[in-house]
Every structure is written in C-alpha cells, then in structure tokens.
Amino acid sequence: MKLDEISVRQIKGVSAPKEQELHAFGVHSVADLLDYFPFRYEDYRIRGLAEAKDGEKVTIQGKIMSAATLQRYGKGKSRLSCKVAVDNLLVTAVWFNRHYLQEQLAAGREIVLTGKWEQRRLQMTVSESEFPDRGAVRSGSVQPVYSVGGSITQTWMRKTIHQALLQYGPMIEEILPLELVDKHLLMPRRDAIRCIHNPGDTDEGQAARRRLVYEELFLFQLKLQAYRSLTRNRMDGIAHVVDAESIRSFVKTLPFELTDSQKKVVNEILIDMRQSYCMNRLLQGDVGSGKTVVAAIALFAAYKAGHQGALMVPTEILADQHMRSLQKVFEGVGLEVGLLTGSMTERRRRDVLAGLQMGLIDVIVGTHAIIQEGVNFRSLGLVVTDEQHRFGVNQRSVLRRKGLNPDVLTMTATPIPRTLAITAFGDMDVSTLRERPQGRKAIQTYWVKHNMLERVLGFIRREVDLGRQAYFICPLIEESEKLDVQNAIDMHVQLMQAFPDLKVGLLHGRLSAAEKDEVMRSFADNEAQVLVATTVVEVGVDVPNATLMIVMDAERFGLSQLHQLRGRVGRGGHQSYCVLIADPKSEVGRERMKVMTETDDGFEVSRRDLELRGPGDFFGTKQSGVPDFKLADMSSDFAVLEEARDDAADLTHRENFWTEPALARLHDRLKSDQLFSGDLLD
Ligand code: ADP
Ligand code: MG
C-alpha cells in the first residue's frame, strides 16, 4: 500500500464526519495529510523577561502569587487577572472573557503564559496558558500553524498530523532521484516531512523547508519539461516544407536590413516550423524591437509550405494596423490577407469565413474572433499571437479541440525576467530580440509636475513645427469608463483651444470600430498632429513619425504600462521624448517615475518593476500562468527555481528518461498529474 492509497480514516482519531471535513481542505489520503504543511509557526519557547521586548508576543513561565480577581462588565464580557512571579518580577497576567479559568488559577501553582508583553506596566495580555502539572504540551516548543476551519481546530489538526506521523511516518518514501538528493545535499523526504510539522530546532526546520521547496519546484518544472519533451516527440504537428532561397528573396523585398537579432530569431522559428513537432515558442522583445516583421516572415514560410496562417491581436485597432502593414509587406508576393473582427458586418464575415474554408485567404488577422466557433480553415499551419498577456491562456487548447495542431508563436513586448519566464513558460522555447533596429536614438524621458503643463504644450508646438506628431494619454480613473472618457474629452477640448491651427484627434473606448479606425488612420497619415487617447493605444500601435508621448497623471499607470506607452514613440529615425506628468504622493509612485527617467530598456524596467511590486503581483492574476506554490515563495526562492529547472531539463533530455527504473516514482507522479491526458498545461 502506498500512502496516497490509504484513507485518512485509518488514522486514529479521524471519524467519518472529520474525514468529510478534511475533504474540503483537499485532504483525502494519508499522503495528502502529511503534505498539508503549516503556513507559519508559533514560537512557544519560554524566554526570560529580560529578552522580551515591549509589545512582543512571548512565552514565559512563573508561579501564581495571588488568587485571581474577576471583573464582569456588560454582555458577558469579563477581565480576569492575577499576579505571577517571573524572574524576580511580579507580573500582572490578564485574560479577557475567560472567566471559566478563574478556579484553575490557584496561588502557588506554576503556569506558562503566552501573550503580548507590556514592558511599562509589567503586564501580559494572555492569549494562551498551560499548567506544567498537567503536562504543558506547547510550551518550550515551536508549534506549526495550519489553515483550519469548521470543527477542525488547530489543536485537532496538530494532534492528528502528529498521529499520522506516528502511524505512517516510516512509510514515507523518497521521490526525488538520489543523484539530486546528493547533489543538493537535501534532507531525505521522510525526515523533512517530520521536521516541517515539528520544527524542533530552527536549522533543521530550514533544511526541511529547503528540501520541500526544492521538491515542489522541481516537480513543477519536471511536469513542464516532460510535457515539452512529449510534444516534441509527438510529431503530430505540421512539418512546413520551405526552402531557404524563397525566404531569402522575400526578406530582400523588405524596406530594411534585418538586425542580427531578427535573423537569429527567424532561424530559430524556421527550424521549429520545419519539424513535425508543434512549435511552441515565445518571442520576447522590447517595444520597437521589430517583432512584427519576424511574424511576417514566419507567416510567409507557412504560406510557401502550402498552409494558412493566423495573427491574433488583442484589439481591433491593432488588427487593422497589422492587416494594413502585412498587406504592404506581402504586396509583391501574391499572398492574400484577410481581416476578421467582432464588429464586422454579417455579410463580410461570411465572405471571410468562406475564404478561409476554401483557402482563398492565406493569412487571417484578427482578434480572438479568429478562433471562435464557426471559423474553419482549409489548413491552418501557424498561429501567431501578439501581446500574449492580453489573451487568455487556453487559446491554444481551443485550437487543438478543433482538430488543428498548428505551430504557435507567442509574441510579447513585456520582457519577463528570466526567472519568471521559466516559471510561467517553462513549457515553451524562448527567443529573444535583444537589439533594436539601428539608428534608433534612446527616448529621452522627463518627469514633470502638473504646474508645468504650459511648457509641455510648448514642447508639442516645437515638435509639430518640426513636422512630428504627439500622443497625449489620459489615464483610466478607477476603471470607470465614463470618467475615463470624460478625462480624454476634456483634455481634447483644452488642446484644441491651445492649438486652434492643428488637428487634434480623440481616441477612446466608446467610439465605434469604424470611428476608431478613422481616427487612427488620420493620425497615421499625419492629418492629425496630436492624438488624445485613453490607453487603447497602449499596445502595438505603430506611427513612426510620432516623437512625443505625454502621459497625464502618470502615477496611475504601472511601470510596464508606462514603458509600453513610451514605446509608441522612438519608432522612426527621429529623436523622441516621453513626458510623464505626475505629482505622486506615494513612495512607489515616485520610484516608478524615477525608473522611467533612468532607463528605457524594457528588460531593466521589468526587473525594477519586479523589485517594486514583488513577483506575486508582477503578472497580475491567473492569466500569468504562474501557479500558487504551497511552500515556495517566488520572491526568495528564485535561485532554487533555476536549479530545479536545470535539473528537470537535464533529466527529461536523457535518452532513457521514461525507461530508467530509478525514476519510476517520478513517472508515477507525472502520470497522477495527468500529464498524458492532453491539454493539461494549456
Ligand atoms: P514591436 O516589436 O514593438 O512590435 P514593430 O514590429 O512594430 O515593433 O517594429 C517597430 C518599427 O521598426 C516598425 O516601424 C518597423 O517597420 C521597424 N523595423 C522593424 N525591423 C526593422 C529593421 N531591421 N530595421 C529598421 N526598421 C525596422
Ligand atoms: Mg508589435
């Protein structure tokens, strides 16, 4: 019998109703219970009062010197107190609402008190007390604190886990390969489990935690890596047949030379596309690093191989922009580009759907509408998603369920620190665009207070006189779309008054798709010199002639959002500027402005962002794909995560990974995690 096959009912003291309640905590088997780790510890070690600091929670032992006095006041409330001699001091111990203790507090009796120490009054507000003559259980020890509820109390949980360890502790088996236990000098699993529940001495507790954190991160990484090696071996994808020569001559038609970074990344992608496994690659590159053209080359390769391609983007504005730039890029090569968005008329939609089904459309650009019900492809070979973090994580499995198994390229402009990338995307291969196209000047960033608005307007005038254009971004206020729009509308009026001779565009979420298109088009064509906008322009918008980005109330934006906004300028050869208007009251707000003025490197920005926010917050919520770990803490266990990833990669790359008997327990674990059921990680 293995511990995960033995019901918790087998533990002495677990009744049927208690078993039911444990289910609510995800605890079914003995193994589950032993893996139910405390989330913190209470220190009940007895200390001398000399060590105790004012306001601190401490445990002390002494002798009761006087009978207890009880005061009652209103609604069953009470205050019980007595004098206790501790280390030659006479301490007043006070209990609130525990009148029932009065009889036990007999003068002359030894007592152990835990509670908040008030130095000045020599008084303790007692939270827990025990008597050594009745066998003090807690005192002198560090006790685990579990997440409990219902009729399951802390004491019951402690007792039951203690009992489980007595009955089944010896049956706990090692699951990590011994070579890894040796390599990292890890505590054996049996000892670590025992220890995490009874951390007698802190060094041992640390070692136990280190071992279990490693195990957790290693198993997580192993799952991702094993999944990756399985998909690599599955060979049920499309092997795109495309010769280097046709790619080369297509690249020659582009108006610029590819950067070395772009060439390298294109090669990585083409190698994947030629294989019959499914490409699952993340392309990360700072804003303006030229990801779109990389996508275009990959789409061209799919087309040359006789398949269709799709480019998914988060907004209709972007869909429209990409559609137009792809049409331009593909003009001479006879490749048909279609557009599919939610706001299209039913008739046009029907035409596009028919075109896709019959293969008349080679590349479809659109929002998530592309992968909805009723959209059928003749042969979908490649899906590119742009600005991935705006998409849900399970898009890929939607495609799989349609019986499509295209190569997938995910592009993101939010450079992710390596450690977080391997946490969230450990199942992906990562390509990185490190350099920006030549001749780009660093964007100069300034932080000014609101009272400088006049001078900022002067700045707009100067750039427009030079033939350039400016964005003026207004923030989202408390997610209220109404206020948000109002803000932009007010600013629009103000700017039109300031610049009566210029055309000032206005872009916000309330406009219809057609209106948005028209506003963007007139800005792209330099009919409008200034564009007032909400954050709809945040991702992807590309107007190379715009050189000035002004962000109002910049403290309301997060760092990566500010960096994205700034990335809307500096996209041509002209010197560009970003002006952040903010009077931040908070430390974090000021720190953000500082980061923005100090660097325009997206990797550095996200590193500083991570420092400021902490990794828990970094990705936002579920979308990120960063799981909730039981023990591991992403802010302090980075190094372990990297080790775990390397170890897992090393193991899964071995020829005999799936057949090696020494790894049988890992195989079991992967199977019970349903690694083989298909879309687990999508
Ligand atoms: P992003 O990575 O932010 O999506 P884009 O793909 O929109 O960046 O490219 C930014 C701008 O740089 C575009 O105007 C594009 O035409 C241009 N560009 C891309 N690659 C190069 C290159 N190798 N040399 C010069 N300009 C380039
Ligand atoms: Mg882009």
XYZ file of C-alpha atoms and ligand atoms in Angstrom:
710
model
C 0.000 0.000 0.000
C 1.183 3.484 -0.777
C 0.327 6.405 1.437
C -1.728 8.069 -1.259
C -3.929 4.985 -1.382
C -4.639 4.902 2.355
C -7.643 6.892 3.527
C -7.250 9.377 6.374
C -9.920 7.318 8.191
C -7.140 4.859 9.017
C -5.536 7.450 11.278
C -6.528 7.033 14.880
C -8.947 9.787 15.885
C -10.307 10.569 12.427
C -14.047 9.911 12.418
C -16.290 9.785 9.360
C -17.534 13.370 9.842
C -13.966 14.619 10.344
C -12.920 12.788 7.200
C -15.651 14.619 5.287
C -14.442 17.933 6.617
C -10.872 17.154 5.645
C -12.008 16.657 2.063
C -12.821 20.349 1.978
C -9.106 21.019 2.501
C -8.197 18.712 -0.358
C -7.100 16.050 2.111
C -8.229 12.528 1.224
C -5.311 10.202 1.750
C -2.669 9.907 4.441
C -0.207 11.319 1.909
C -2.409 14.391 1.472
C -2.473 14.977 5.204
C 1.283 14.592 5.579
C 1.692 17.084 2.741
C -0.639 19.538 4.448
C 2.101 21.909 5.509
C 1.798 24.586 8.172
C 1.752 28.119 6.776
C 3.624 29.501 9.764
C 4.858 28.644 13.235
C 4.154 29.868 16.739
C 7.135 30.159 18.980
C 6.222 28.912 22.470
C 9.764 28.599 23.687
C 9.988 30.007 27.176
C 12.042 33.133 27.434
C 13.382 35.262 30.202
C 11.672 38.617 30.586
C 14.995 40.370 30.122
C 14.858 39.318 26.475
C 11.240 40.279 25.912
C 10.602 43.482 24.022
C 7.653 45.748 24.625
C 4.643 44.836 22.511
C 6.075 41.472 21.505
C 4.337 38.127 21.808
C 6.314 35.970 24.229
C 6.022 32.842 26.329
C 7.084 32.972 29.989
C 6.824 30.654 32.985
C 6.245 31.604 36.624
C 4.388 30.961 39.876
C 0.931 32.345 40.619
C 1.231 34.615 43.679
C -2.355 35.675 44.343
C -5.830 34.324 43.771
C -7.346 35.629 40.588
C -9.753 38.543 40.580
C -12.641 38.658 38.148
C -14.446 41.738 36.891
C -17.556 41.369 34.783
C -18.938 44.093 32.637
C -21.808 44.118 30.152
C -22.895 41.407 27.738
C -20.853 38.521 29.116
C -17.586 40.372 28.961
C -15.029 39.844 31.678
C -11.491 40.603 32.787
C -9.601 38.075 34.830
C -6.250 38.901 36.393
C -3.659 37.615 38.814
C -0.078 38.255 39.853
C 2.619 35.866 38.682
C 6.240 35.837 39.810
C 8.570 35.554 36.823
C 12.341 36.023 37.068
C 12.033 38.028 40.320
C 9.462 40.300 38.764
C 5.807 40.493 39.723
C 3.875 40.351 36.505
C 0.177 41.070 36.086
C -1.442 38.463 33.846
C -4.741 39.472 32.267
C -7.310 37.310 30.450
C -10.284 38.757 28.661
C -13.577 36.862 28.502
C -12.216 33.707 30.025
C -13.880 33.778 33.425
C -14.041 29.963 33.413
C -10.292 29.859 34.088
C -10.695 31.518 37.483
C -10.788 28.319 39.569
C -7.647 26.937 37.994
C -5.592 29.996 38.835
C -4.679 28.896 42.358
C -1.950 30.700 44.276
C 1.292 28.701 44.334
C 0.665 26.909 41.038
C 3.199 27.008 38.179
C 1.846 28.432 34.936
C 3.092 29.027 31.398
C 1.750 32.177 29.768
C 1.828 33.236 26.120
C 0.731 36.699 25.161
C 1.550 40.289 24.447
C 4.091 41.812 26.817
C 3.703 45.355 28.060
C 7.037 46.383 29.446
C 5.997 49.577 31.203
C 3.134 48.125 33.199
C 4.810 44.725 33.688
C 1.660 43.227 32.323
C 0.801 40.470 29.882
C -2.445 40.121 27.937
C -2.641 36.353 27.807
C -3.717 34.568 24.655
C -2.840 31.029 25.739
C -1.893 29.468 29.054
C -0.995 25.981 30.279
C -0.045 24.295 33.534
C 3.127 22.202 33.756
C 1.485 19.989 36.434
C -0.972 18.897 33.739
C 1.747 18.327 31.180
C 2.275 21.507 29.218
C 2.218 20.457 25.586
C 3.027 23.582 23.677
C 5.448 25.325 25.962
C 9.077 25.009 25.204
C 8.372 24.270 21.566
C 7.721 25.808 18.216
C 4.255 24.815 17.041
C 3.018 24.584 13.480
C 0.018 26.686 12.481
C -2.232 25.134 9.853
C -5.009 26.570 7.827
C -8.105 25.174 9.575
C -11.811 25.808 9.807
C -15.194 24.327 10.663
C -14.959 21.861 13.517
C -11.316 21.226 12.696
C -9.357 23.200 15.226
C -5.672 23.991 15.334
C -5.201 21.611 18.241
C -7.042 18.792 16.473
C -5.026 19.271 13.314
C -1.741 19.265 15.208
C -2.722 16.130 17.113
C -3.948 14.313 14.014
C -0.891 15.054 11.938
C 1.251 14.008 14.882
C -0.689 10.743 14.994
C -0.344 10.255 11.238
C 3.399 10.630 11.574
C 3.455 8.037 14.359
C 1.454 5.509 12.347
C 2.767 6.139 8.862
C 5.953 8.210 9.149
C 8.216 5.216 8.491
C 6.397 4.540 5.230
C 7.252 7.925 3.693
C 9.410 7.253 0.676
C 11.885 9.326 -1.243
C 10.526 10.531 -4.562
C 13.456 12.562 -5.823
C 16.202 10.711 -7.662
C 19.042 10.032 -5.264
C 21.506 11.805 -7.510
C 19.603 15.055 -6.917
C 19.301 14.465 -3.188
C 23.068 14.030 -3.104
C 23.822 16.878 -5.457
C 21.935 19.448 -3.385
C 22.591 17.809 -0.006
C 18.865 17.545 0.598
C 17.270 16.197 3.732
C 15.575 12.850 2.972
C 11.855 13.230 2.378
C 10.862 11.235 5.473
C 12.877 13.475 7.789
C 11.799 16.631 6.014
C 8.089 15.858 6.381
C 8.515 15.014 10.052
C 10.509 18.144 10.567
C 8.258 20.598 8.749
C 5.463 19.599 11.147
C 7.702 19.653 14.272
C 10.494 22.097 13.692
C 12.348 21.407 16.920
C 15.418 23.379 16.031
C 15.467 26.168 13.521
C 18.429 24.947 11.491
C 16.697 21.660 10.978
C 13.465 23.460 10.115
C 15.334 25.472 7.498
C 16.842 22.352 5.971
C 13.427 20.683 5.854
C 11.901 23.683 4.160
C 14.728 23.913 1.666
C 14.258 20.277 0.740
C 10.489 20.569 0.291
C 10.690 23.828 -1.640
C 13.166 22.228 -3.998
C 10.889 19.218 -4.385
C 7.886 21.395 -5.152
C 9.697 23.497 -7.739
C 11.434 20.508 -9.246
C 8.198 18.560 -9.709
C 6.572 21.629 -11.230
C 9.418 22.131 -13.665
C 9.597 18.438 -14.419
C 5.967 18.500 -15.419
C 6.525 21.410 -17.808
C 9.688 19.930 -19.262
C 8.251 16.452 -19.615
C 5.249 17.948 -21.352
C 7.559 19.807 -23.638
C 9.580 16.734 -24.480
C 6.375 14.783 -25.097
C 5.014 17.361 -27.528
C 8.421 17.445 -29.165
C 8.268 13.719 -29.596
C 4.647 13.593 -30.572
C 5.360 14.546 -34.182
C 1.715 15.243 -34.948
C 2.290 18.811 -35.971
C 2.908 20.220 -39.417
C 6.354 19.955 -40.950
C 6.463 23.048 -43.106
C 8.418 22.391 -46.274
C 10.041 25.639 -47.261
C 13.349 26.350 -48.911
C 15.782 28.944 -47.634
C 16.029 30.601 -51.025
C 12.414 31.729 -51.191
C 12.653 33.119 -47.649
C 15.820 34.966 -48.571
C 14.289 36.558 -51.620
C 11.214 37.567 -49.600
C 13.422 39.206 -46.975
C 15.136 41.131 -49.768
C 11.821 42.789 -50.615
C 11.641 44.379 -47.146
C 12.481 48.084 -46.947
C 15.265 47.470 -44.424
C 18.001 45.043 -43.486
C 17.099 42.647 -40.656
C 19.010 43.138 -37.429
C 21.275 40.279 -36.342
C 18.835 39.584 -33.546
C 15.958 39.307 -36.001
C 17.946 36.952 -38.234
C 18.789 34.691 -35.317
C 15.194 34.579 -34.113
C 13.833 33.935 -37.612
C 16.187 30.972 -37.897
C 15.050 29.564 -34.557
C 11.456 29.804 -35.715
C 12.086 28.260 -39.134
C 13.921 25.327 -37.597
C 10.860 24.636 -35.440
C 8.444 25.079 -38.319
C 10.255 22.581 -40.494
C 9.947 19.868 -37.842
C 6.872 17.751 -37.389
C 6.532 18.573 -33.707
C 4.356 21.512 -32.751
C 6.282 24.699 -32.302
C 5.507 26.365 -29.013
C 7.759 29.357 -28.917
C 7.711 32.615 -27.022
C 9.213 35.590 -28.818
C 10.022 38.334 -26.385
C 11.407 41.647 -27.418
C 11.256 45.152 -26.139
C 8.798 47.560 -27.725
C 10.055 48.645 -31.105
C 12.470 45.743 -31.475
C 10.714 44.691 -34.678
C 8.652 41.636 -33.829
C 6.024 42.206 -36.489
C 8.372 41.616 -39.378
C 9.570 38.398 -37.732
C 5.953 37.267 -37.587
C 5.511 38.238 -41.226
C 8.437 36.066 -42.289
C 7.074 33.104 -40.348
C 3.636 33.618 -41.921
C 5.273 33.787 -45.317
C 7.035 30.482 -44.635
C 3.727 28.818 -43.729
C 2.222 30.181 -46.934
C 5.126 28.901 -49.040
C 4.626 25.483 -47.499
C 1.001 25.498 -48.610
C -0.649 26.330 -45.297
C -2.599 29.200 -43.840
C -1.517 31.495 -41.061
C -3.347 33.497 -38.400
C -2.247 36.556 -36.473
C -4.228 37.187 -33.301
C -4.097 40.559 -31.594
C -5.903 41.937 -28.556
C -7.684 44.947 -30.057
C -9.427 45.859 -33.293
C -7.173 48.868 -33.782
C -4.185 46.581 -33.771
C -5.886 44.059 -36.037
C -6.485 46.809 -38.506
C -2.962 48.148 -38.275
C -1.359 44.725 -38.677
C -3.655 43.898 -41.540
C -2.540 47.003 -43.390
C 1.155 46.547 -42.694
C 1.012 42.867 -43.694
C -0.797 43.761 -46.895
C 2.033 46.155 -47.673
C 4.724 43.607 -46.850
C 3.039 40.839 -48.857
C 2.045 43.019 -51.779
C 4.550 41.712 -54.282
C 4.333 38.027 -53.343
C 0.710 37.316 -54.099
C -0.283 36.448 -50.593
C -3.911 37.159 -49.651
C -4.522 38.771 -46.227
C -7.957 38.823 -44.608
C -9.380 40.561 -41.551
C -11.783 39.061 -39.038
C -13.074 41.054 -36.090
C -16.128 41.038 -33.885
C -17.542 44.244 -35.294
C -17.683 43.177 -38.939
C -20.969 43.043 -40.781
C -22.504 39.598 -41.101
C -22.034 39.613 -44.855
C -18.374 40.456 -44.821
C -17.891 37.915 -42.086
C -19.497 35.212 -44.206
C -17.225 36.057 -47.098
C -14.137 35.863 -44.938
C -15.235 32.548 -43.414
C -15.809 31.088 -46.852
C -12.428 32.380 -47.979
C -10.727 30.691 -45.041
C -12.513 27.417 -45.570
C -11.692 27.327 -49.267
C -8.150 28.517 -48.794
C -8.597 31.755 -50.727
C -7.280 33.680 -47.740
C -3.677 32.842 -46.839
C -3.251 34.885 -43.694
C -6.035 35.999 -41.410
C -5.539 38.869 -38.984
C -7.981 39.448 -36.180
C -8.984 39.490 -32.582
C -9.940 36.353 -30.680
C -12.827 36.120 -33.186
C -10.386 34.109 -35.287
C -10.644 31.030 -33.144
C -14.311 31.155 -32.380
C -16.974 28.660 -33.278
C -17.780 28.513 -36.949
C -14.337 29.554 -38.169
C -12.865 26.765 -40.266
C -9.565 26.676 -42.059
C -8.545 24.720 -45.088
C -5.179 24.065 -43.480
C -4.011 26.143 -40.553
C -0.244 25.859 -40.228
C 0.798 28.713 -37.965
C -0.794 30.874 -35.310
C 0.985 33.979 -34.140
C -0.387 35.804 -31.131
C 0.756 39.339 -30.472
C 0.924 40.862 -26.995
C 0.224 37.497 -25.471
C -0.575 38.661 -21.961
C -3.802 40.150 -23.224
C -5.028 36.716 -24.250
C -6.392 34.020 -22.019
C -4.019 31.143 -21.525
C -6.145 28.450 -23.082
C -6.443 29.716 -26.634
C -4.102 27.042 -27.808
C -6.278 24.252 -26.467
C -9.306 25.768 -28.211
C -7.472 25.257 -31.490
C -6.449 21.742 -30.528
C -10.035 20.893 -29.822
C -10.928 21.931 -33.353
C -8.572 19.256 -34.551
C -5.985 21.824 -35.526
C -2.408 21.401 -34.497
C -0.644 24.454 -35.847
C 2.732 25.783 -34.842
C 2.308 28.529 -32.292
C 4.414 31.643 -31.926
C 3.590 33.864 -28.978
C 4.956 37.378 -29.037
C 5.221 39.627 -26.037
C 6.582 43.104 -25.559
C 6.665 42.771 -21.806
C 10.111 41.373 -21.349
C 9.924 38.998 -18.484
C 12.806 38.475 -16.116
C 14.295 35.115 -16.825
C 13.167 33.510 -13.616
C 9.568 34.441 -14.134
C 9.716 33.411 -17.760
C 10.838 29.949 -16.811
C 8.170 29.727 -14.161
C 5.302 30.715 -16.356
C 6.566 29.482 -19.685
C 8.761 26.549 -18.789
C 6.952 24.516 -21.435
C 7.909 26.995 -24.157
C 11.066 27.670 -26.053
C 12.066 31.278 -25.723
C 13.501 33.525 -28.424
C 14.601 36.997 -27.502
C 15.115 40.095 -29.630
C 17.906 41.832 -27.780
C 18.708 44.757 -30.047
C 16.570 47.422 -31.635
C 16.959 48.376 -35.291
C 19.985 50.539 -35.957
C 19.826 54.290 -35.894
C 17.258 54.380 -33.088
C 18.050 57.059 -30.575
C 17.270 56.456 -26.911
C 13.974 58.043 -25.928
C 14.520 60.969 -23.573
C 12.145 60.746 -20.659
C 11.181 63.587 -18.325
C 9.083 63.697 -15.224
C 7.298 66.997 -14.595
C 4.674 68.282 -12.161
C 1.198 69.377 -13.238
C 2.086 73.063 -13.000
C 4.429 72.577 -15.958
C 1.570 71.852 -18.364
C 2.099 75.162 -20.208
C 5.671 74.240 -21.012
C 4.620 70.764 -22.095
C 2.209 72.360 -24.560
C 5.130 74.437 -25.835
C 7.003 71.201 -26.377
C 4.146 69.849 -28.503
C 4.273 73.009 -30.589
C 8.000 72.634 -31.154
C 7.762 69.014 -32.319
C 4.801 69.720 -34.594
C 6.706 72.649 -36.127
C 9.462 70.139 -36.920
C 6.862 68.047 -38.751
C 6.476 65.480 -35.969
C 3.422 64.267 -34.035
C 2.446 63.807 -30.398
C 0.339 61.476 -28.279
C -1.394 62.786 -25.183
C -2.536 59.920 -22.936
C -5.171 60.302 -20.244
C -5.452 57.644 -17.558
C -8.158 55.324 -16.583
C -9.734 56.500 -13.367
C -10.765 53.661 -11.074
C -11.832 51.561 -14.006
C -14.766 53.835 -14.582
C -15.054 54.016 -18.326
C -17.252 57.074 -18.103
C -14.793 59.212 -16.172
C -12.017 57.812 -18.249
C -13.601 59.007 -21.440
C -14.586 62.321 -19.855
C -10.977 62.913 -18.952
C -9.856 62.425 -22.505
C -12.719 64.532 -23.858
C -11.836 67.433 -21.542
C -8.198 67.254 -22.500
C -9.176 67.126 -26.151
C -11.135 70.378 -25.768
C -8.260 72.003 -23.903
C -5.744 71.041 -26.592
C -7.999 72.165 -29.424
C -8.182 75.568 -27.721
C -4.426 75.670 -27.249
C -3.736 74.681 -30.852
C -6.520 76.180 -32.978
C -4.448 75.735 -36.119
C -3.784 71.998 -35.606
C -5.940 68.945 -35.956
C -6.244 67.149 -32.631
C -7.664 63.619 -32.771
C -9.532 61.871 -29.979
C -9.478 58.141 -29.393
C -11.265 56.248 -26.634
C -13.052 53.001 -25.958
C -16.536 54.377 -26.502
C -16.037 55.041 -30.208
C -17.331 52.561 -32.721
C -14.804 50.429 -34.556
C -15.250 52.491 -37.694
C -14.714 55.745 -35.802
C -11.591 54.377 -34.146
C -10.243 53.281 -37.496
C -10.808 56.714 -38.949
C -9.094 58.459 -36.014
C -6.087 56.126 -36.191
C -5.862 56.464 -39.949
C -5.837 60.248 -39.826
C -3.109 60.184 -37.173
C -1.089 57.580 -39.081
C -1.323 59.760 -42.204
C -0.294 62.876 -40.264
C -3.593 64.605 -40.970
C -3.952 64.940 -37.209
C -0.777 66.105 -35.485
C -1.860 65.414 -31.950
C -3.784 62.399 -30.661
C -5.524 62.499 -27.302
C -6.211 58.964 -26.216
C -7.002 56.648 -23.379
C -4.828 53.575 -23.027
C -6.300 51.970 -26.155
C -3.017 52.880 -27.844
C -1.006 51.090 -25.228
C -0.078 48.028 -27.199
C 1.378 47.737 -30.622
C 0.303 50.948 -32.319
C 2.982 51.966 -34.806
C 3.208 55.531 -36.132
C 6.921 56.143 -36.730
C 6.515 59.891 -37.248
C 5.216 60.398 -33.698
C 8.047 61.587 -31.454
C 6.368 62.875 -28.326
C 4.475 60.813 -25.766
C 2.832 62.736 -22.979
C 1.219 60.817 -20.145
C -1.147 62.661 -17.822
C -1.350 61.518 -14.173
C 1.361 59.038 -14.934
C 1.402 57.703 -11.380
C -1.843 55.915 -12.122
C -0.073 53.586 -14.520
C 2.072 50.598 -13.731
C 5.654 50.503 -14.880
C 5.200 48.040 -17.692
C 2.223 50.012 -18.950
C 4.234 53.237 -18.901
C 7.008 51.512 -20.786
C 4.506 50.233 -23.344
C 3.107 53.728 -23.800
C 6.573 55.166 -24.186
C 7.230 52.510 -26.817
C 4.724 54.231 -29.111
C 7.430 56.794 -29.895
C 11.043 56.294 -30.923
C 9.900 54.078 -33.776
C 11.482 56.067 -36.588
C 14.832 57.775 -37.025
C 13.890 60.966 -35.121
C 14.842 61.822 -31.574
C 11.804 61.043 -29.405
C 10.631 62.158 -25.995
C 8.371 60.926 -23.250
C 6.952 63.381 -20.723
C 5.329 61.995 -17.590
C 3.078 64.452 -15.798
C 2.689 63.379 -12.197
C 2.695 64.569 -8.583
C 2.812 61.162 -6.960
C 2.101 61.106 -3.244
C 3.239 57.550 -2.749
C 6.793 56.348 -2.491
C 6.097 53.695 -5.113
C 4.703 56.314 -7.494
C 7.838 58.423 -7.179
C 10.025 55.362 -7.547
C 8.239 54.454 -10.792
C 8.837 57.904 -12.260
C 12.465 57.556 -11.288
C 12.825 54.193 -13.011
C 11.226 55.572 -16.165
C 13.589 58.528 -16.323
C 16.622 56.364 -15.577
C 16.225 53.677 -18.236
C 14.395 52.963 -21.464
C 15.444 49.333 -21.622
C 12.386 47.133 -21.196
C 14.307 44.332 -19.524
C 15.647 46.734 -16.938
C 12.197 48.259 -16.423
C 10.652 44.893 -15.713
C 13.494 43.970 -13.394
C 12.867 47.137 -11.373
C 9.118 46.560 -11.582
C 9.624 43.159 -10.070
C 11.657 44.696 -7.258
C 8.969 47.258 -6.525
C 5.948 45.041 -6.746
C 7.235 41.634 -5.838
C 6.731 38.667 -8.098
C 3.360 37.740 -6.661
C 1.932 40.890 -8.126
C 4.084 41.023 -11.185
C 1.933 39.174 -13.613
C -1.375 40.173 -12.178
C -3.564 37.184 -11.619
C -4.457 33.879 -13.194
C -3.636 34.867 -16.763
C 0.028 34.784 -15.998
C 0.163 31.028 -15.621
C 2.287 31.352 -12.506
C 0.916 28.748 -10.145
C 0.326 29.111 -6.439
C 3.022 27.198 -4.707
C 2.429 25.577 -1.356
C 5.774 26.397 0.172
C 7.898 28.101 -2.411
C 7.939 31.874 -2.345
C 8.793 33.450 -5.663
C 10.461 36.430 -4.096
C 13.006 34.437 -2.118
C 13.265 31.096 -3.870
C 14.391 32.264 -7.307
C 17.733 30.541 -7.134
C 16.130 27.218 -6.237
C 13.715 27.571 -9.128
C 16.554 27.987 -11.577
C 18.355 24.953 -10.193
C 15.169 22.938 -10.335
C 14.591 23.908 -13.912
C 18.088 22.944 -14.991
C 17.836 19.633 -13.177
C 14.449 18.877 -14.723
C 15.673 19.792 -18.197
C 18.748 17.664 -17.766
C 16.681 14.677 -16.680
C 13.996 14.883 -19.365
C 16.603 15.260 -22.089
C 18.103 11.915 -21.250
C 17.579 9.124 -23.716
C 16.343 6.755 -21.016
C 14.189 9.207 -19.067
C 10.972 7.242 -19.495
C 12.537 3.821 -19.014
C 15.001 4.344 -16.177
C 13.784 2.279 -13.180
C 15.393 4.684 -10.703
C 12.957 7.335 -11.935
C 9.857 5.162 -11.588
C 8.484 7.253 -8.756
C 8.751 10.384 -10.838
C 6.933 8.669 -13.679
C 4.153 7.718 -11.257
C 3.939 11.279 -10.100
C 3.750 12.632 -13.659
C 1.054 10.118 -14.504
C -1.020 11.004 -11.477
C -0.714 14.649 -12.527
C -2.485 13.585 -15.706
C 0.360 14.668 -17.882
C -0.844 12.266 -20.503
C -4.394 13.442 -20.734
C -3.590 16.042 -23.331
C -4.202 19.663 -22.690
C -3.149 19.758 -19.095
C -0.900 22.746 -19.445
C -2.943 24.802 -21.781
P 7.384 45.730 -31.998
O 8.453 44.765 -31.662
O 7.160 46.742 -30.913
O 6.106 45.069 -32.430
P 7.430 46.614 -34.697
O 7.451 45.276 -35.281
O 6.130 47.350 -34.704
O 7.964 46.560 -33.214
O 8.583 47.474 -35.354
C 8.828 48.801 -34.987
C 9.219 49.629 -36.196
O 10.535 49.269 -36.602
C 8.324 49.406 -37.383
O 8.066 50.653 -37.973
C 9.136 48.504 -38.296
O 8.827 48.703 -39.643
C 10.553 48.940 -37.995
N 11.576 47.898 -38.163
C 11.474 46.590 -37.862
N 12.622 45.938 -38.132
C 13.480 46.867 -38.605
C 14.849 46.804 -39.057
N 15.540 45.676 -39.049
N 15.420 47.967 -39.460
C 14.723 49.122 -39.452
N 13.455 49.244 -39.059
C 12.824 48.126 -38.626
Mg 4.193 44.827 -32.079
